[in-house]
Each structure stands twice: as structure tokens, then as C-alpha cells.
Tab-separated table of C-alpha atoms in Angstrom:
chain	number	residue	atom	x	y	z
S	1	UNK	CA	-71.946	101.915	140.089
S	2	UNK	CA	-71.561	100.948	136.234
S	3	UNK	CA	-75.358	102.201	135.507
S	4	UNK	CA	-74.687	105.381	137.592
S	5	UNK	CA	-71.544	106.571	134.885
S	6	UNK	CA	-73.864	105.660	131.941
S	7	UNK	CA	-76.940	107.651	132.741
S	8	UNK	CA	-74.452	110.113	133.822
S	9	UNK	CA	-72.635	110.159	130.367
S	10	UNK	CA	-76.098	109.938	128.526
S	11	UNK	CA	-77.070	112.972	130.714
S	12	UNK	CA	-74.307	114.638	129.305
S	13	UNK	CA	-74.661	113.670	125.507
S	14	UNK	CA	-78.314	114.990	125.344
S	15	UNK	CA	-77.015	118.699	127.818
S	16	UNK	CA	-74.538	119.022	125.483
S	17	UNK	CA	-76.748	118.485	122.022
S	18	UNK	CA	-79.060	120.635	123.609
S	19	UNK	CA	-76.982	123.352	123.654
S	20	UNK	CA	-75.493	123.247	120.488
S	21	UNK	CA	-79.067	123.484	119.052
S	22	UNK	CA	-79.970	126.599	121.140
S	23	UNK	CA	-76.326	128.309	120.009
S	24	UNK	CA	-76.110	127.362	116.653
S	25	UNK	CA	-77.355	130.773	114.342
S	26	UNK	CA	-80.714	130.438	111.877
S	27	UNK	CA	-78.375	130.873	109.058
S	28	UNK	CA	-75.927	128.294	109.720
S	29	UNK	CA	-78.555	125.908	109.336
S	30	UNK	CA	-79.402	127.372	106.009
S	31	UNK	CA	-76.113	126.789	105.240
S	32	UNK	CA	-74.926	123.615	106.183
S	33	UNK	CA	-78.254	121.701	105.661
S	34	UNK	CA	-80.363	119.563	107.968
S	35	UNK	CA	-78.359	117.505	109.991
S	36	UNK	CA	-79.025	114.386	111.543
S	37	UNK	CA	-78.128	113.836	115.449
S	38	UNK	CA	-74.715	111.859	114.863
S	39	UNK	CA	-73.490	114.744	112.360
S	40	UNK	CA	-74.105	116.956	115.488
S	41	UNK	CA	-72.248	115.086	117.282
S	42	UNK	CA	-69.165	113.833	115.547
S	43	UNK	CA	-68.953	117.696	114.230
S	44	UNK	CA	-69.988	116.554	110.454
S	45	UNK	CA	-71.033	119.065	107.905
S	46	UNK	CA	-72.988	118.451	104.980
S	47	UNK	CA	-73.238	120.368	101.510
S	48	UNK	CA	-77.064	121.991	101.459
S	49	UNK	CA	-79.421	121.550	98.962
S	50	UNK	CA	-80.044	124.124	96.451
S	51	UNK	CA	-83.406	125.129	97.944
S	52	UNK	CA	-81.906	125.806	101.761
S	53	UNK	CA	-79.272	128.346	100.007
S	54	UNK	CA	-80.345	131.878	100.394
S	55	UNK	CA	-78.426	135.045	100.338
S	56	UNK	CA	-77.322	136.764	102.960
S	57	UNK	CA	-79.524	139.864	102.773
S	58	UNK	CA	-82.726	137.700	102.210
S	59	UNK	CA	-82.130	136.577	105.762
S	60	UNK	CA	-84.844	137.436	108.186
S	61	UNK	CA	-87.082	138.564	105.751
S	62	UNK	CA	-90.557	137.044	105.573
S	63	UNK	CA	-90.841	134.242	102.511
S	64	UNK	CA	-93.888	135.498	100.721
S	65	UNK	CA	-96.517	133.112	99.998
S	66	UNK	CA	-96.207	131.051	96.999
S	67	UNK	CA	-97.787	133.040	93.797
S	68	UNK	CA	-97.168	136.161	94.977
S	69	UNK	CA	-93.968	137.945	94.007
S	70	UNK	CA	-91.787	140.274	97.399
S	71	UNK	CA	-92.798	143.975	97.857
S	72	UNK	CA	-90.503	145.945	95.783
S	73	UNK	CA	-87.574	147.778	98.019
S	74	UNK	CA	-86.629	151.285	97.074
S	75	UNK	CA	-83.633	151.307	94.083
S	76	UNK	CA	-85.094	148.225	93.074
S	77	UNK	CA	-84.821	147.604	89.203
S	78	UNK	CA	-88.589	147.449	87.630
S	79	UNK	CA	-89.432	144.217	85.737
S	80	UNK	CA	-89.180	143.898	82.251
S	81	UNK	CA	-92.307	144.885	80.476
S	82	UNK	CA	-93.799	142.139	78.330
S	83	UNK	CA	-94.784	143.701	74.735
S	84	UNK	CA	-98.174	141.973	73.654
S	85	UNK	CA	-98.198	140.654	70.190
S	86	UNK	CA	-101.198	142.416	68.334
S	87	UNK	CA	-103.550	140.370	67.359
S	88	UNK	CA	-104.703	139.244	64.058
S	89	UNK	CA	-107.824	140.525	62.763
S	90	UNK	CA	-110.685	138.545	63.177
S	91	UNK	CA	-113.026	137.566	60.616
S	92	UNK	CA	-115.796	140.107	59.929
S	93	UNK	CA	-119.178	137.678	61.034
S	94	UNK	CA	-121.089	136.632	57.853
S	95	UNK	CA	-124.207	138.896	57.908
S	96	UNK	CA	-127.130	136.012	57.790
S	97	UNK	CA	-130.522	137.058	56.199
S	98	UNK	CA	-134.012	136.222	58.141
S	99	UNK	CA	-135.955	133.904	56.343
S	100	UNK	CA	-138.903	135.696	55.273
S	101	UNK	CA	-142.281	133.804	55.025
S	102	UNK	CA	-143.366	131.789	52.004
S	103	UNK	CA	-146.373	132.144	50.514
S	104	UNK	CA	-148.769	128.668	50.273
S	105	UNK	CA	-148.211	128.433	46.642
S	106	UNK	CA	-144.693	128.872	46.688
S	107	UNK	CA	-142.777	126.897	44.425
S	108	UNK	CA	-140.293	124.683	46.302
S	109	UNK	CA	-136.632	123.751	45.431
S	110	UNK	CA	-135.357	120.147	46.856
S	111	UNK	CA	-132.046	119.911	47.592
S	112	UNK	CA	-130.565	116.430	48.287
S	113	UNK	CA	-126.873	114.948	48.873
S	114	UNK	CA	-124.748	114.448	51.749
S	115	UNK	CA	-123.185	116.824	54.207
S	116	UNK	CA	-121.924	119.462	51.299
S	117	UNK	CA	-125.566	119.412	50.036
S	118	UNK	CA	-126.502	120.473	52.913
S	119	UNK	CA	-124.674	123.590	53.370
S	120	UNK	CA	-125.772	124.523	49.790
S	121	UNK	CA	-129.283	124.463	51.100
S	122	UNK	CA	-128.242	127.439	53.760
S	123	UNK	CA	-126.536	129.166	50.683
S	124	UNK	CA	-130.040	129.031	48.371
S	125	UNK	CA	-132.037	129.441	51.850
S	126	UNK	CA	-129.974	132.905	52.137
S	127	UNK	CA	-130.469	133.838	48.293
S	128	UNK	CA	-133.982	133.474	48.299
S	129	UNK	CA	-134.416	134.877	51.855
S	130	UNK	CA	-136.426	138.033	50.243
S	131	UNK	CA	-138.175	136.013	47.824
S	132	UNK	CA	-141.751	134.597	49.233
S	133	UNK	CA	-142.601	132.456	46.334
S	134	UNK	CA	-139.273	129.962	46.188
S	135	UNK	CA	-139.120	128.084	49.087
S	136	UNK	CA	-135.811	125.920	50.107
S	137	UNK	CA	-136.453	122.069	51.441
S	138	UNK	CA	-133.400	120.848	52.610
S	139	UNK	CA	-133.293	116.598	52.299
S	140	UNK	CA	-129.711	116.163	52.614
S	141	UNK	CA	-127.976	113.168	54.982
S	142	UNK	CA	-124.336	114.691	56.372
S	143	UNK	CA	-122.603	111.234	56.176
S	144	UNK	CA	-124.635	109.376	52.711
S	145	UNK	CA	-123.587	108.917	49.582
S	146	UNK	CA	-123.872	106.753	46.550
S	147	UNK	CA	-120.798	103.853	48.314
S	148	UNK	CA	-122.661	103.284	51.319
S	149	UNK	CA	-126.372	102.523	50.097
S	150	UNK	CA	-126.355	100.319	53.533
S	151	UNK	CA	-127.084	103.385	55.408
S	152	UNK	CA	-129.276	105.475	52.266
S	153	UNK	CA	-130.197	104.027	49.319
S	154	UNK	CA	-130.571	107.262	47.534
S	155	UNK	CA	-131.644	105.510	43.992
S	156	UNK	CA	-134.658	103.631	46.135
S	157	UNK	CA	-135.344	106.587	48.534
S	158	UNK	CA	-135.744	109.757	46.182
S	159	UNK	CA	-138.914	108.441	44.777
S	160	UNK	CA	-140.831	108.360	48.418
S	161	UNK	CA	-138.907	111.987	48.981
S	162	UNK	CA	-140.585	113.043	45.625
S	163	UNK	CA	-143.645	112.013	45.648
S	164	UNK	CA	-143.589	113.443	50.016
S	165	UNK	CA	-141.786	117.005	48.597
S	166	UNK	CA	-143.779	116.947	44.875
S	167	UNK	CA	-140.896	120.116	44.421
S	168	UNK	CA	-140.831	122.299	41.334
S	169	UNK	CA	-137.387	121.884	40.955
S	170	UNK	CA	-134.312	119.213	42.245
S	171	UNK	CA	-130.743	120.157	43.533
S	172	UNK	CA	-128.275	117.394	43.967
S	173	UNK	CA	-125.098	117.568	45.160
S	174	UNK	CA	-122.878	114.345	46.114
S	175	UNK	CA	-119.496	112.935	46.235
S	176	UNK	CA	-117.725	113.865	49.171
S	177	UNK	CA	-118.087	110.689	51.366
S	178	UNK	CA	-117.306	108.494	48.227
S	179	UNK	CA	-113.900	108.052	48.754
S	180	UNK	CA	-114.126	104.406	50.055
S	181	UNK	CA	-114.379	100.411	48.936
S	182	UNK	CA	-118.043	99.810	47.247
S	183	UNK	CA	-119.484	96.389	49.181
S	184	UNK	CA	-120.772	94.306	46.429
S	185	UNK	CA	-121.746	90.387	46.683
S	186	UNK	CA	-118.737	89.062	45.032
S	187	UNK	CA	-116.429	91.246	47.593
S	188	UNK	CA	-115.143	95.284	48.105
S	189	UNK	CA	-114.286	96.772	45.466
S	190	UNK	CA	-111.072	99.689	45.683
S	191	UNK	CA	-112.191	103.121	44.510
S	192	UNK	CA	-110.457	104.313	41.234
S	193	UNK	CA	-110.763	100.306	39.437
S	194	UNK	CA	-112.724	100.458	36.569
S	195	UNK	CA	-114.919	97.555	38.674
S	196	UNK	CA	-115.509	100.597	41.605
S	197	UNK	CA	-116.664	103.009	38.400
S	198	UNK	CA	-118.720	100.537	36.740
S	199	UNK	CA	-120.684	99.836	39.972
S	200	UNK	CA	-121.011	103.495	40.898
S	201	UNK	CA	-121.960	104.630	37.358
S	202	UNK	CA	-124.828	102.389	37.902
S	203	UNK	CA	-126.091	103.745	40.751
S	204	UNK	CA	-125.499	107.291	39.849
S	205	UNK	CA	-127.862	106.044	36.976
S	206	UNK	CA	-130.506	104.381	38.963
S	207	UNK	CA	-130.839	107.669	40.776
S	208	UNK	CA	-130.753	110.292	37.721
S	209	UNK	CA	-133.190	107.480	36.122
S	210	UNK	CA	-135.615	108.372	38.954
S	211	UNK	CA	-134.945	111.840	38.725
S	212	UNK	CA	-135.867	111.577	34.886
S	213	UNK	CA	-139.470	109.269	35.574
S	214	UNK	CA	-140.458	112.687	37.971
S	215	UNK	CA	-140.168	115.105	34.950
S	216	UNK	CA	-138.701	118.403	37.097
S	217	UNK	CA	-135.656	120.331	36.177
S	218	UNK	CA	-132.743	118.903	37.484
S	219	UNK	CA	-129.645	120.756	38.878
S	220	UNK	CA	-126.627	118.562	39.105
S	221	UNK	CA	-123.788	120.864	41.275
S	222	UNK	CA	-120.368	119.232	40.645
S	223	UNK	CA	-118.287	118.721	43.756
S	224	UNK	CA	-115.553	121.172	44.787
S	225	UNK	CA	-112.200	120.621	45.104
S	226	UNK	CA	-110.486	119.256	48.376
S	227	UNK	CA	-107.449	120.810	50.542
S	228	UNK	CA	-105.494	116.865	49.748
S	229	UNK	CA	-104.416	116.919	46.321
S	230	UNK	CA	-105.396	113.140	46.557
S	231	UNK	CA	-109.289	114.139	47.260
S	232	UNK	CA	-109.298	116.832	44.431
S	233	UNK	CA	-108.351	114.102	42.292
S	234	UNK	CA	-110.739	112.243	43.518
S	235	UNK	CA	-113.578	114.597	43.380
S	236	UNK	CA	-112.202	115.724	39.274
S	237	UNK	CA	-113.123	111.954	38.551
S	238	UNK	CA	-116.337	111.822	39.985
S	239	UNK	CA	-117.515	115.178	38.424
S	240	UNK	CA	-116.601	113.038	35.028
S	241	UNK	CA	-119.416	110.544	35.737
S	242	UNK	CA	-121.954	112.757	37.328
S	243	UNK	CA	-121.584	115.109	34.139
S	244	UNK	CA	-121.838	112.056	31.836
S	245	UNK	CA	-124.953	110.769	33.516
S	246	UNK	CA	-126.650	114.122	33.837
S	247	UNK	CA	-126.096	114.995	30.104
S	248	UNK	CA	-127.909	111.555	29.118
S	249	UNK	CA	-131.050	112.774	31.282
S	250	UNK	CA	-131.568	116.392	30.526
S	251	UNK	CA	-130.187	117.596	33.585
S	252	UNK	CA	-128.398	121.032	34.192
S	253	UNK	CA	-124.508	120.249	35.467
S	254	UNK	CA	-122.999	123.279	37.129
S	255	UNK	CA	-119.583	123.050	37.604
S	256	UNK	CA	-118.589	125.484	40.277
S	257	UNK	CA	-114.631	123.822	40.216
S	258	UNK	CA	-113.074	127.436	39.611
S	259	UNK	CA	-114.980	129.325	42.048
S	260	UNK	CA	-113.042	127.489	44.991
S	261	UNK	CA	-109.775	127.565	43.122
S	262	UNK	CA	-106.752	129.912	42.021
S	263	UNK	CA	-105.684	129.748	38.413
S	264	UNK	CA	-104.347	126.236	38.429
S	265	UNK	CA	-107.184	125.079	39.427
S	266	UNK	CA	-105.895	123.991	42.876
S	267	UNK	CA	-107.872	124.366	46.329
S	268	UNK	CA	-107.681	128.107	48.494
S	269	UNK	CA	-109.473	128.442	51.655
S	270	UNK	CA	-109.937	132.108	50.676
S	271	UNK	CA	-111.101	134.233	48.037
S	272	UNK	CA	-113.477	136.583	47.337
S	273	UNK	CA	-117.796	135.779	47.910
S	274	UNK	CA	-120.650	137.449	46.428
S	275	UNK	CA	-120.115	140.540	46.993
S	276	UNK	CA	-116.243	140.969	45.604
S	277	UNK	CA	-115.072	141.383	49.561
S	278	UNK	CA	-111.684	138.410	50.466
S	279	UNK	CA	-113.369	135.761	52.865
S	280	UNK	CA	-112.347	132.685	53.981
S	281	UNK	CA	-114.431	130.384	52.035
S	282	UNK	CA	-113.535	127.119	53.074
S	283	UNK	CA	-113.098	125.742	57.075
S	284	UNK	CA	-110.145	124.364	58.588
S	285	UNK	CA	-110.430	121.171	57.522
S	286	UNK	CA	-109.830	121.532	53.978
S	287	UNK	CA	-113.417	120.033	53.210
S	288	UNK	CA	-116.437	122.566	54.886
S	289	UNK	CA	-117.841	125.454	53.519
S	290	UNK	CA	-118.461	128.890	55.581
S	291	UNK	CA	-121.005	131.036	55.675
S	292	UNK	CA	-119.682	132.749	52.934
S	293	UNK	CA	-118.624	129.903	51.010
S	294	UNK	CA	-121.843	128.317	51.317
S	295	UNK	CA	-123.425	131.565	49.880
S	296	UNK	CA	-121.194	131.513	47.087
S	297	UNK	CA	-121.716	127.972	46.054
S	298	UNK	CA	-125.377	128.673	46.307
S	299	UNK	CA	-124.847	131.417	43.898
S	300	UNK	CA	-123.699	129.364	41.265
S	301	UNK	CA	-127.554	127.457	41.019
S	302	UNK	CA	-129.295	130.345	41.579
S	303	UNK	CA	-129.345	132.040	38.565
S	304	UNK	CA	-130.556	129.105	36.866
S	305	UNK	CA	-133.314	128.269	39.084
S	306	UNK	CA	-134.399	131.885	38.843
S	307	UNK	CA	-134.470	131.645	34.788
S	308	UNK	CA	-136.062	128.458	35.020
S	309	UNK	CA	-138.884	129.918	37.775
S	310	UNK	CA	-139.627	133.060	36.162
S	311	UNK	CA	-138.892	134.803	39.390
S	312	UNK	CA	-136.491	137.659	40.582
S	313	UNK	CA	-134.720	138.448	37.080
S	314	UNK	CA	-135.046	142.232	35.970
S	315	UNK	CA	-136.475	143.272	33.018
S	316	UNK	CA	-133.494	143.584	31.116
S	317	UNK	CA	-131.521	142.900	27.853
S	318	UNK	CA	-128.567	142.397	30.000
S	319	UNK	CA	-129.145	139.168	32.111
S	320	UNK	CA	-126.416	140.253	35.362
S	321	UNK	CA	-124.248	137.371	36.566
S	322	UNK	CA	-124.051	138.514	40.275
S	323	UNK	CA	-127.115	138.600	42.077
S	324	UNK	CA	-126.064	142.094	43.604
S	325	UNK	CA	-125.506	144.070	40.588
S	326	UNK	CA	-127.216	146.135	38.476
S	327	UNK	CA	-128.188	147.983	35.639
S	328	UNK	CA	-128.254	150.881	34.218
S	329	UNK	CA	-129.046	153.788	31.590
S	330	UNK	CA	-125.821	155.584	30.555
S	331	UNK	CA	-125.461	159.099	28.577
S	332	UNK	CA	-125.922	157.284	25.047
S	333	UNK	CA	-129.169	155.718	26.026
S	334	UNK	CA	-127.964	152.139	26.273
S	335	UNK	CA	-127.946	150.077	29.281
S	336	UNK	CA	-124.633	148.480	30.971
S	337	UNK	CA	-124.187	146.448	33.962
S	338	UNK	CA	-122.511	147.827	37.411
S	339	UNK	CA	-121.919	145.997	40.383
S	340	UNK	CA	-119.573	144.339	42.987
S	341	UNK	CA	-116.051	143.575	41.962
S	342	UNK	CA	-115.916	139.601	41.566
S	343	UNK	CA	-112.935	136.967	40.532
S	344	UNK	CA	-111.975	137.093	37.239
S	345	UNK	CA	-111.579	132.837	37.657
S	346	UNK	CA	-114.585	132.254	38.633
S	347	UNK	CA	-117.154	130.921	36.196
S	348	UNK	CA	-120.307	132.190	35.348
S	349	UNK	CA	-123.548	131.028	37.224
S	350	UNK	CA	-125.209	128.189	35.452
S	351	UNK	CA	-122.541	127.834	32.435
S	352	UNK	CA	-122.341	124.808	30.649
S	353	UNK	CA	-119.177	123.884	29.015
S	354	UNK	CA	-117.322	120.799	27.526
S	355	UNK	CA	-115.065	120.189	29.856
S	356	UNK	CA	-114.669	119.989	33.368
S	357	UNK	CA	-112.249	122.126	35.471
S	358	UNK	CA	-110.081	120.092	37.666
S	359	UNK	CA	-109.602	117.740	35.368
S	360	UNK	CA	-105.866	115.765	35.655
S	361	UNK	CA	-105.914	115.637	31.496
S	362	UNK	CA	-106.399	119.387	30.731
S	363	UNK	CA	-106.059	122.546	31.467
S	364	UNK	CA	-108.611	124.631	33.617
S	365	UNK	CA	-110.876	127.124	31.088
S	366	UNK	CA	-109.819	130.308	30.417
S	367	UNK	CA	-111.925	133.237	29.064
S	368	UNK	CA	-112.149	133.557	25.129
S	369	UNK	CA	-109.316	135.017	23.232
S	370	UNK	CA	-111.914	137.367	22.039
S	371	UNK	CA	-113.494	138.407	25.251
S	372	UNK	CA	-112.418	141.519	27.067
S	373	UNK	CA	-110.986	139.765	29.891
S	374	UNK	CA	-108.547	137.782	27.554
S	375	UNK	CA	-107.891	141.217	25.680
S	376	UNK	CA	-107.069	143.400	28.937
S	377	UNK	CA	-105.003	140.336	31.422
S	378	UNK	CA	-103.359	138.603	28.473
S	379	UNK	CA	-102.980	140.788	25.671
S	380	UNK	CA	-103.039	143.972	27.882
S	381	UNK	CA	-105.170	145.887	25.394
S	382	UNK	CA	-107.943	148.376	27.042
S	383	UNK	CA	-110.981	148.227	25.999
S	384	UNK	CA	-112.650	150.812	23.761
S	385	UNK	CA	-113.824	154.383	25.854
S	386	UNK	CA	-117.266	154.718	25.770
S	387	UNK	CA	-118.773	158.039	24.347
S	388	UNK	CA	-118.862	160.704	27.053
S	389	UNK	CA	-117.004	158.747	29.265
S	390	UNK	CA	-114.372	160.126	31.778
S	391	UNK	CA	-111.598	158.363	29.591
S	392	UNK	CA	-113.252	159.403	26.061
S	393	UNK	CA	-109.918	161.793	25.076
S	394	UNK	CA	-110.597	161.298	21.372
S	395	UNK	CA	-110.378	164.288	19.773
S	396	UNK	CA	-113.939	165.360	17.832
S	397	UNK	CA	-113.862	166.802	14.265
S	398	UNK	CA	-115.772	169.264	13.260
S	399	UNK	CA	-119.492	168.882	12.538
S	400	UNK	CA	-119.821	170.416	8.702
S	401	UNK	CA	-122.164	173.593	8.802
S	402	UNK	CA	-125.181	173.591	6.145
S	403	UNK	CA	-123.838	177.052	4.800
S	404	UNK	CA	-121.618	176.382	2.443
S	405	UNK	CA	-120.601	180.109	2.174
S	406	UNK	CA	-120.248	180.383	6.011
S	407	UNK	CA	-118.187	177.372	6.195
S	408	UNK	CA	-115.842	178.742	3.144
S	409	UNK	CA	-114.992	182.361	4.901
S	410	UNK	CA	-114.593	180.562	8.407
S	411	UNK	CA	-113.112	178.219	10.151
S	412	UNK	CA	-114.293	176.094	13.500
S	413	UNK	CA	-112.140	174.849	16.028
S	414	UNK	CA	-113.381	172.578	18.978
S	415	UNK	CA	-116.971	173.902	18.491
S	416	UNK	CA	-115.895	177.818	18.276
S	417	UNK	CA	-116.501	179.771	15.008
S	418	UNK	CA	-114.141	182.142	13.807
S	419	UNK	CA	-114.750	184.701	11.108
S	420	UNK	CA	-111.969	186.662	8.700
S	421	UNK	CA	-111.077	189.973	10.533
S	422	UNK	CA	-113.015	192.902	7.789
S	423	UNK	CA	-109.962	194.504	5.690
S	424	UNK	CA	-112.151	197.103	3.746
S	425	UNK	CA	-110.760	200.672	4.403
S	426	UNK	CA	-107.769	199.601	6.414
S	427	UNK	CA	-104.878	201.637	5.531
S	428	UNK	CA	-101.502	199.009	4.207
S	429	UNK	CA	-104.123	196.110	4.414
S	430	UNK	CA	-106.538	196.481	0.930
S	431	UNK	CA	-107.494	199.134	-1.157
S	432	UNK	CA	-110.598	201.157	-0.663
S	433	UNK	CA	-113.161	200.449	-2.640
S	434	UNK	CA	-114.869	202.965	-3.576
């Protein structure tokens, strides 16, 4: 009798959950939350979640897949319009030359250095691209150096490249993978000791000694400066002992320091190349060249190695210092140079001088107080007009005639004669003569 009133009360329970399920609205279960089968029961309601709240007139419509945004309803607001930020111009692409062939007696320029080195190979590659008897030989090693002769000896190696190469001319160009402890036998030694310069003034020696046994012209290019402040530093010293060493061999040191600097001698990544036209010179690293960088350091040695060869330089009295200009015959019969607008920092190809730009100890060079950049940016006096030039307002005196007679009884202003008006016979003026 007992197990008759339970299954009859159970029966009961589960008829009477079942029909608060069927009778309970779709959006009362929105509201309240899932509920377990004893909150059903005992008549308990639980606060929802945020994610089971909806508002009333979303209810019934179909939930749109997720991604996708509802069909808009009529009256519907449209959504904000998102203004795209222009963007910034990109860099115009550095127009690269095509190598033309070389002929079989072309005469050959080594280049050899670490990863620098090897970008100022591209640069003299592109410079001579036109010109079939210089060839380029690019011997450079991206991550060598004087410090770590473990991986290239460069004193002991440049002989065998030499005597392989037997160039007309040598390019060097090291220093930027020097910045570290020099191993020695008694122990490292800490760059910027006078025991880390001692050792690698000997080895710059060793190699320039080499250089000097082959008997070629030698270009020494002086590294450029660094984005760190640190580096520069760095690089300033070392362009102390490769000048040093070069000037005890002959060699040519070009010191480019002010080509890939503003006026205080401190690094830009821009500036203008060749041609006068604002590139970015430098990569984002502080420490790579562009395309147009690497054409522009190039252009620093290739004036010299032109003089030196014989090869490319016009027939002039005026020697141009940009590969791109010109000259020319003006109205008074003399020639004068035109050409591409360059940086009035930047030093001339090939120039020597006495001290080195970048230096910590002094001040970068300057033009001469006598020059005509000095007398028009410092002194802001313009230079002299040339004859029959657009800005020639002097005024021009009168040329004296060879009759003396004419030139008594007349007068000439700006080229135009004019003669005394005759008086003879005019009545009140002079008496007739008779």
C-alpha cells in the first residue's frame, strides 16, 4: 500500500514539472535564467546572466550567425562611417642601372671590408654601370673585420685576394663590426683602452703594409656615422687610426663623415643623394645604407678613381664635383658648371683635409671664409652678377665715340645719340646770319 502512494506522488511530481515546462513562455526563460529541476519546483528564481538578457523587441527574431551583423529595419540609424587616415607617401623606388658589359681589358676596382663595404660596391657598380672599361669586384665579408681575425684574417688574406684579383685599383672600407673585446694571448682586451688601440693599430698596419708591397692606388673610405651616439663615437675614433695609417702608406683617405650628417655633424637617415632630390639614405636600423645611400657613398670614391683611371672626366678646365652635372659656354665665352642642386654640408668627392669630421675634439669643417658659400650663408653677401646675366642691373656708361667733334655737340644716353636741335634762322632763338 506504502509503494502504491509513492509512485503515485512521484507520478505526480514529474505531471506536474511537465507542465510547468510546456506553460512557461520562451521569454521567461530568457529572463530568469536556466533553472535546475529543484528551482522548478520549490518556485526559485535566479538572476540571468548577462548573455540570456535580450530586449523585448529582439524576441522572436532570428540570431544571425556570428560575423555577420542583422538586416537593417526601416528608420534604422546608419552606422558611423569610419574616415580612413591617408596614407603617407611612399618612397619613390631607387631607379637601379643595368650593368652594362665590360670589355676584357677592363681595368678592375677591388673593393674589400665588411658588410658596409659591400654596399659601396653596389654604389661604384651603379656609377660605372655605363662605363665598359672599369669593372667593380666586390670581396667584401658582411660580418669581418679587423677584431675578429678568427673568422678573416684580412692582413694574411688580401695578399692571395691580390695576387687572384691583380686589380688596378683597391677600395677598403672597415670598421663597423669593430665595436667588441680584441682576443689576444694574454686575455680580451675592452675596446677604447689604449691596449685595444695598440693591438688594432697593428693590424690595421699589417694590412695597409700589404696593400703598400702590391704598389696600386689605394682608397681608404672612412666609416660613417651611426644612429647611437655611442657608435658615432666609436666610428670618429677609428677613422683617427685608419687616416693615420693610410697617410704613412700613400693611400687616398676619403672622409665621407658630412655627407651622412646635418651641420653638427650628427647622424640623419635622410638627406639629399646624387641628384639633389630628399631620400632616405640610411635603413631603419640606424647602421644600413639604401639604394640611394649606397649611391651616394659610392660617389664620394668615384671621382678619384676616375682621375686616377683616366676615364669618364670631360675635357674641361672645370673638373665638376657631381657626376651629373655639367658644363657649359656662357655669353662671355667662358665656361661654368650647371647641375643638380646638392647639400651645401656635404664634402667634396675625394677631398683631403687635416682633420676628420666627427671628431669629439673639434668642430666639423666649414667652407672657407673666402669661398662663396661662406660669403652668401654666413655673411649673406651675393655674389657678383655675371655680365649679361638676368641679374646684371648695373648701369653701363657710355662707350667714348672716336669723333671728338661729334662727341662735343652731342650727347649719348643708354646707347642713343642725340644731336643740338639747328637754331640758324629761327626767329627769338639766334640771329640770322647772313
Amino acid at each position: 500500500m506504502l509503494v502504491r502512494i509513492l509512485r503515485a506522488f512521484v507520478a505526480l511530481i514529474l505531471v506536474s514539472v511537465a507542465l510547468l515546462s510546456a506553460t512557461e513562455p520562451s521569454v521567461a526563460q530568457y529572463r530568469r535564467g536556466p533553472a535546475g529541476f529543484l528551482d522548478r519546483l520549490f518556485g526559485i528564481e535566479r538572476p540571468p546572466p548577462d548573455q540570456f538578457l535580450m530586449p523585448p523587441e529582439d524576441v522572436g527574431r532570428r540570431r544571425q550567425p556570428s560575423g555577420q551583423r542583422p538586416p537593417r529595419q526601416s528608420g534604422d540609424q546608419p552606422p558611423p562611417v569610419r574616415k580612413k587616415r591617408p596614407a603617407a607617401p611612399a618612397e619613390p623606388i631607387y631607379p637601379a642601372l643595368e650593368i652594362q658589359p665590360k670589355n676584357p681589358d677592363a681595368r678592375k676596382v677591388l673593393v674589400v671590408g665588411d658588410f658596409v663595404a659591400g654596399g659601396l660596391a653596389w654604389g661604384l657598380d651603379q656609377a660605372f654601370a655605363e662605363e665598359p672599361r672599369l669593372a667593380v669586384i666586390d670581396q667584401s665579408d658582411g660580418p669581418s673585420g679587423f677584431v675578429r681575425d678568427d673568422h678573416l684574417d684580412w692582413a694574411a688574406k688580401i695578399g692571395e685576394k691580390l695576387d687572384a684579383e691583380k686589380p688596378d685599383m683597391v677600395v677598403v672600407l672597415m670598421g663597423a663590426n669593430d665595436r667588441q673585446q680584441i682576443k689576444t694571448a694574454d686575455g680580451r682586451l675592452s675596446p677604447g683602452t689604449p691596449e685595444w688601440q695598440k693591438a688594432y693599430q697593428q693590424r690595421v698596419e699589417r694590412f695597409l703594409l700589404a696593400l703598400k708591397v702590391y704598389g696600386k692606388p689605394v682608397y681608404w673610405v672612412g666609416a660613417p656615422p651611426l644612429r647611437s651616439s655611442d657608435a658615432s663615437a666609436d666610428m670618429a675614433q677609428l677613422n683617427t687610426l685608419f687616416k693615420v695609417g693610410a697617410d704613412a702608406v700613400g693611400a687616398h683617405f676619403i672622409d665621407v663623415w658630412d655627407g651622412f650628417a646635418d651641420e653638427s655633424g650628427k647622424f640623419i637617415a635622410r638627406g639629399p643623394d646624387v641628384d639633389g632630390q630628399m631620400r632616405n639614405l640610411r635603413l631603419s636600423d640606424g647602421i644600413n645604407f639604401s639604394k640611394a645611400g649606397k649611391r651616394k657613398l659610392a660617389f664620394f670614391v668615384e671621382r678619384d678613381i676616375r682621375q686616377d683611371s683616366g676615364l669618364g672626366l670631360p675635357m674641361s678646365a672645370i673638373t665638376p664635383t657631381n657626376p651629373n652635372a655639367a658644363t657649359e659656354i656662357g655669353p662671355d665665352g667662358k665656361e661654368r658648371q650647371v647641375g643638380p642642386v646638392v647639400s651645401l654640408t656635404d664634402p667634396d668627392p675625394g677631398a683631403a683635409s687635416a682633420k676628420l669630421a666627427g671628431a669629439a675634439d673639434q668642430a666639423g669643417p666649414g667652407p672657407a671664409a673666402d669661398s662663396l658659400q661662406y660669403k652668401l650663408t654666413v655673411k649673406g653677401e651675393a655674389p657678383a652678377a655675371k655680365p649679361g646675366r638676368v641679374d646684371d642691373f648695373a648701369w653701363k656708361p657710355p662707350h667714348a665715340e672716336d669723333d671728338s667733334a661729334a662727341s662735343s655737340s652731342s650727347s649719348i644716353v643708354d646707347g642713343i645719340v642725340i644731336l643740338p636741335a639747328p637754331t640758324a634762322g629761327v626767329r627769338g632763338m639766334a640771329p640770322a646770319v647772313e
